[in-house]
Short mmCIF file of C-alpha atoms in Angstrom, two decimals:
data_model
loop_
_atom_site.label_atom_id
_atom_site.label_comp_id
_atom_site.label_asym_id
_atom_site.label_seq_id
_atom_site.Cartn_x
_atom_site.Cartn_y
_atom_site.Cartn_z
CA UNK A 1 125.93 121.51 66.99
CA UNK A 2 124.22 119.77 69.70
CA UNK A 3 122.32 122.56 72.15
CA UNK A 4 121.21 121.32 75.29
CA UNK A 5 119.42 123.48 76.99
CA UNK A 6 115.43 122.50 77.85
CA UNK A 7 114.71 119.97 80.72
CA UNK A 8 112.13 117.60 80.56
CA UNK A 9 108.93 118.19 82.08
CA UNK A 10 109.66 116.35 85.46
CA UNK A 11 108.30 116.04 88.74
CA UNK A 12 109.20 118.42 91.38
CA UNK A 13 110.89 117.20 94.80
CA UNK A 14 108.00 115.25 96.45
CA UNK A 15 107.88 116.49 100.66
CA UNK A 16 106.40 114.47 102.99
CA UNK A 17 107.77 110.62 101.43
CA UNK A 18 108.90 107.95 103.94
CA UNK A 19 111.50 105.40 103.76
CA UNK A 20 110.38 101.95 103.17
CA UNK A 21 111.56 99.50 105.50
CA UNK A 22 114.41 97.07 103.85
CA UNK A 23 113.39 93.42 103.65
CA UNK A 24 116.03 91.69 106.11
CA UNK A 25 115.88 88.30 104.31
CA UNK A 26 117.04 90.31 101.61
CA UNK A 27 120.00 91.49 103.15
CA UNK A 28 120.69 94.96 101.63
CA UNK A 29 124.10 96.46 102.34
CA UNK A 30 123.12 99.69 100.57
CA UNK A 31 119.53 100.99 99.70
CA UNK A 32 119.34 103.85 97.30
CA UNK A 33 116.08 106.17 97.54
CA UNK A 34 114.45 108.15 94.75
CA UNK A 35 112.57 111.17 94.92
CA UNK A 36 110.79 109.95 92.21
CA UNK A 37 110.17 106.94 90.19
CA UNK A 38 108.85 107.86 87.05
CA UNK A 39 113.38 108.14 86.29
CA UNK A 40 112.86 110.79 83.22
CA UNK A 41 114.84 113.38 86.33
CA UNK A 42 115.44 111.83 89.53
CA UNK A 43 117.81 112.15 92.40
CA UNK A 44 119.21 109.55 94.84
CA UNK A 45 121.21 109.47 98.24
CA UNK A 46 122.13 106.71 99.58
CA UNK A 47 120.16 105.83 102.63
CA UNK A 48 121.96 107.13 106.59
CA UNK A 49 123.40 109.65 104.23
CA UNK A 50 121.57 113.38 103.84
CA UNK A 51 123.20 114.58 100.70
CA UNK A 52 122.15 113.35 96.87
CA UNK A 53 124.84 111.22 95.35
CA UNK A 54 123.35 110.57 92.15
CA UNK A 55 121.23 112.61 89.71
CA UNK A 56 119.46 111.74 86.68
CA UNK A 57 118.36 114.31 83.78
CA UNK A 58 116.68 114.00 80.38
CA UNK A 59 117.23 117.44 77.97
CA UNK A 60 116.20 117.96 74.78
CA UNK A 61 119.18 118.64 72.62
CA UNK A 62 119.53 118.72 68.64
CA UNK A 63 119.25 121.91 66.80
CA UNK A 64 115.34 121.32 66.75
CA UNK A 65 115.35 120.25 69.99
CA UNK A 66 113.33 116.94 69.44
CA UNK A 67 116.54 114.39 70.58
CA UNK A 68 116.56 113.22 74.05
CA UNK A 69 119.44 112.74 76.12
CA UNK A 70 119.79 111.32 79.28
CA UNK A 71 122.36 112.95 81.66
CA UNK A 72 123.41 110.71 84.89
CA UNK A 73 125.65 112.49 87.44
CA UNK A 74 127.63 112.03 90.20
CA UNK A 75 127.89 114.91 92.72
CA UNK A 76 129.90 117.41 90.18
CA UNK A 77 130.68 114.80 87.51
CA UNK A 78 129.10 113.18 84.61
CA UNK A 79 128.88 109.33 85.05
CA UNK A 80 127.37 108.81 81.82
CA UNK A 81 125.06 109.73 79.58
CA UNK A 82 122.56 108.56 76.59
CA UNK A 83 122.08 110.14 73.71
CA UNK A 84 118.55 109.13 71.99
CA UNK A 85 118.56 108.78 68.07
CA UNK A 86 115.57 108.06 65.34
CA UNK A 87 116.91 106.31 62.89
CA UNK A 88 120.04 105.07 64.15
CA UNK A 89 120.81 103.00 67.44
CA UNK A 90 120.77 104.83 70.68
CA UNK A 91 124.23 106.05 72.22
CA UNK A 92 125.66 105.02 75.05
CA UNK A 93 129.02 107.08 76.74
CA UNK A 94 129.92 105.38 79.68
CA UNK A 95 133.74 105.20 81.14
CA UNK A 96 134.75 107.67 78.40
CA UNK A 97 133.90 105.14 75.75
CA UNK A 98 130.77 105.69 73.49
CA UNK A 99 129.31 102.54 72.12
CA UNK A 100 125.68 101.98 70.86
CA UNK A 101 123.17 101.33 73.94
CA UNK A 102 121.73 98.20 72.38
CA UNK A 103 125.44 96.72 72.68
CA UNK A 104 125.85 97.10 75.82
CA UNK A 105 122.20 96.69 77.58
CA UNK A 106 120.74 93.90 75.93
CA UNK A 107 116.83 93.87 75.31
CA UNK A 108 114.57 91.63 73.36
CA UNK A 109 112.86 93.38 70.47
CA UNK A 110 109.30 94.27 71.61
CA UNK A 111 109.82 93.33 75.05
CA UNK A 112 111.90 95.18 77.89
CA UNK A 113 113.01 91.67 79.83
CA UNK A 114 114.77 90.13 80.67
CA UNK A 115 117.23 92.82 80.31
CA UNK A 116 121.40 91.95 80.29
CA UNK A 117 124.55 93.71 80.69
CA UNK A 118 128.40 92.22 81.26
CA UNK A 119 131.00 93.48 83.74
CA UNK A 120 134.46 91.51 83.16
CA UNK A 121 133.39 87.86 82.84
CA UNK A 122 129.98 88.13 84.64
CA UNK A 123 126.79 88.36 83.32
CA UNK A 124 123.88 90.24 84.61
CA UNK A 125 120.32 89.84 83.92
CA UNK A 126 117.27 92.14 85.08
CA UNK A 127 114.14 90.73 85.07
CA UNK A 128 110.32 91.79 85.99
CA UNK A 129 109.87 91.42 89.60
CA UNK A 130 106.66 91.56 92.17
CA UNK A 131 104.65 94.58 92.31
CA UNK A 132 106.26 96.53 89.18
CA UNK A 133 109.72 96.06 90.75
CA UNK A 134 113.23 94.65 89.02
CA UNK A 135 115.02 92.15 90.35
CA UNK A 136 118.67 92.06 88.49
CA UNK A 137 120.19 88.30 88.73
CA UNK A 138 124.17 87.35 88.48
CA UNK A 139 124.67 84.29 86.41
CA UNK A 140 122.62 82.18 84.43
CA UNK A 141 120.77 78.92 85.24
CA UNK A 142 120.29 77.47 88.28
CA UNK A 143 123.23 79.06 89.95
CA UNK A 144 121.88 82.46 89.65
CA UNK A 145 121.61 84.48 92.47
CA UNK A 146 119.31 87.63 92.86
CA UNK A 147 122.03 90.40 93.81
CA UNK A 148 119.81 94.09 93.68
CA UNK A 149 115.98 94.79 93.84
CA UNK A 150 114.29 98.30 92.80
CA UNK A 151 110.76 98.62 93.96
CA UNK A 152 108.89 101.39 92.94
CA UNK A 153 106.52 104.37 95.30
CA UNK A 154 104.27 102.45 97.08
CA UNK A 155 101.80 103.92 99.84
CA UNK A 156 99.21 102.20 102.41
CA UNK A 157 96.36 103.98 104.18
CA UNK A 158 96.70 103.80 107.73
CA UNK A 159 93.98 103.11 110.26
CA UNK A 160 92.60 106.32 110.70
CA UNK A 161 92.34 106.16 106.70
CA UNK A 162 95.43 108.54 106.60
CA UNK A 163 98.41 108.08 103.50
CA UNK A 164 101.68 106.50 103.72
CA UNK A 165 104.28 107.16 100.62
CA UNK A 166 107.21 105.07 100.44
CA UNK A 167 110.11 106.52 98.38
CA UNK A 168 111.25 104.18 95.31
CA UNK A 169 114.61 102.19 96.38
CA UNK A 170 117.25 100.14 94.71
CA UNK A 171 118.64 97.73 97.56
CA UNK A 172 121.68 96.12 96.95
CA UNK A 173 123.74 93.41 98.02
CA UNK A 174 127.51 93.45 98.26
CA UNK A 175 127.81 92.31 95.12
CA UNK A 176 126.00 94.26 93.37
CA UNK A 177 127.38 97.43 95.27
CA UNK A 178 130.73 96.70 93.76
CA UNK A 179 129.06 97.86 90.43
CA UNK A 180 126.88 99.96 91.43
CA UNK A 181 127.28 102.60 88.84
CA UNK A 182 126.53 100.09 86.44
CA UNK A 183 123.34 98.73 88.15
CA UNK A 184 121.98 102.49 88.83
CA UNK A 185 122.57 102.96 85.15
CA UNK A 186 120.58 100.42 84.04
CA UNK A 187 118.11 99.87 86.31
CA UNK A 188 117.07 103.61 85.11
CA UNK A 189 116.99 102.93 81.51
CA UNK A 190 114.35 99.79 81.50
CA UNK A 191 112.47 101.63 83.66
CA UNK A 192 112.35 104.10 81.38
CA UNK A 193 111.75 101.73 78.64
CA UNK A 194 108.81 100.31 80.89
CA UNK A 195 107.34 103.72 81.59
CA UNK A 196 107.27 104.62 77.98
CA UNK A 197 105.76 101.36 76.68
CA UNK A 198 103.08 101.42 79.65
CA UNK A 199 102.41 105.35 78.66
CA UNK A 200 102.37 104.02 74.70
CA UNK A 201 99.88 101.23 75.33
CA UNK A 202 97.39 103.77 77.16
CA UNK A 203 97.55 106.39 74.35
CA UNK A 204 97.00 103.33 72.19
CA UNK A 205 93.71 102.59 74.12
CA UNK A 206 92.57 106.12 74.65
CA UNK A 207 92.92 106.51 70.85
CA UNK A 208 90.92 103.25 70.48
CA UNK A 209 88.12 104.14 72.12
CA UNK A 210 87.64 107.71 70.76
CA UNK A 211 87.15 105.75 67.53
CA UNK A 212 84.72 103.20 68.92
CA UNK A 213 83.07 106.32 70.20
CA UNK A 214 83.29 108.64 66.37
CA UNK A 215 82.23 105.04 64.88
CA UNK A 216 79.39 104.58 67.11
CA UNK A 217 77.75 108.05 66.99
CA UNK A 218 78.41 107.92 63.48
CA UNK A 219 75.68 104.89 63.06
CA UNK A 220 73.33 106.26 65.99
CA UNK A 221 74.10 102.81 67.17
CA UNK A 222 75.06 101.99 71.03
CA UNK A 223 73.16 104.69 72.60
CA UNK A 224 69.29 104.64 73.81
CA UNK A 225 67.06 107.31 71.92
CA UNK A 226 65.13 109.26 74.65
#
């Protein structure tokens, strides 16, 4: 029996974030902002709009409690959600169909780009954009076209060496809006695969250099004797 009951440690509701102005080139017809962008639990409204439209939420579930399951939400209804599985592929239930996660958002091995999904006959591909943002692409080749952007926080210190914090956005362009379940969706999940790899590779180097340090005091070597 699957319990779901513990949330995720998360951030709490951030006060005091501005809206990032949209690039006009660009030519966004709807920007979503985050409250956060770390995506484990976020909400989003869509911007000229005060209420939250969207809602993401990770819970532990299992009868240990050690699966994770991500929860995405639409003001009182349940847009999808992924279930997160050791030994067997990751489960995706989206449009009341449940198919593995792999199947549908398509990932290299060891790498989390470029990242694809299909809608009817169209292909979509996310891949790594400036500043730790996504850019998500429609078609392949030389006719793609870049349809939907997600930059993360950013901030800038003002002249009298004051803080600015931008909000993390998706923009969108009309063709990407006519999915845009389906580009939320996935947008969230390789930035949650990003997050995780980025947190991995730091623990990996923490954990490397408390053994250069146990190795080095080990030998008295490295360190000047007083």
């Amino acid at each position: 029996m699957d319990s779901q009951v513990t949330l995720v440690d998360t951030n709490s509701n951030p006060e005091g974030l501005e809206l990032a102005t949209p690039d006009p080139a660009f030519g966004a017809t709807t920007i979503l902002d985050f409250d956060c962008d770390d995506m484990i639990s976020t909400d989003a409204i869509v911007r000229g709009q005060s209420q939250i439209r969207y809602s993401v939420r990770t819970v532990r579930g299992g009868l240990a409690g050690m699966n994770l399951k991500t929860v995405f939400s639409q003001a009182e209804g349940i847009l999808a959600t992924v279930q997160r599985r050791d030994m067997i592929p990751d489960l995706l239930t989206l449009g009341g169909e449940s198919i593995s996660l792999r199947s549908w958002l398509k990932t290299p091995m060891f790498s989390s780009f470029p990242a694809l999904f299909s809608e009817g006959r169209e292909t979509y591909l996310w891949k790594e954009g400036r500043e730790g943002g996504i850019d998500l692409y429609k078609g392949s080749g030389a006719s793609a076209i870049t349809i939907a952007r997600f930059y993360p926080s950013d901030f800038v210190v003002t002249h009298d060496r004051g803080r600015i914090t931008y909000r993390a956005h998706l923009d969108l362009r009309a063709e990407a809006d006519l999915i845009r379940e389906k580009v939320l969706i996935s947008c969230v999940l390789i930035m949650q695969k990003t997050r995780k790899k980025a947190m991995a590779k730091e623990r990996n180097f923490v954990s490397s250099q408390g053994l250069m340090f146990a190795s080095m005091t080990a030998t008295g070597g490295g360190f000047p004797m007083c």
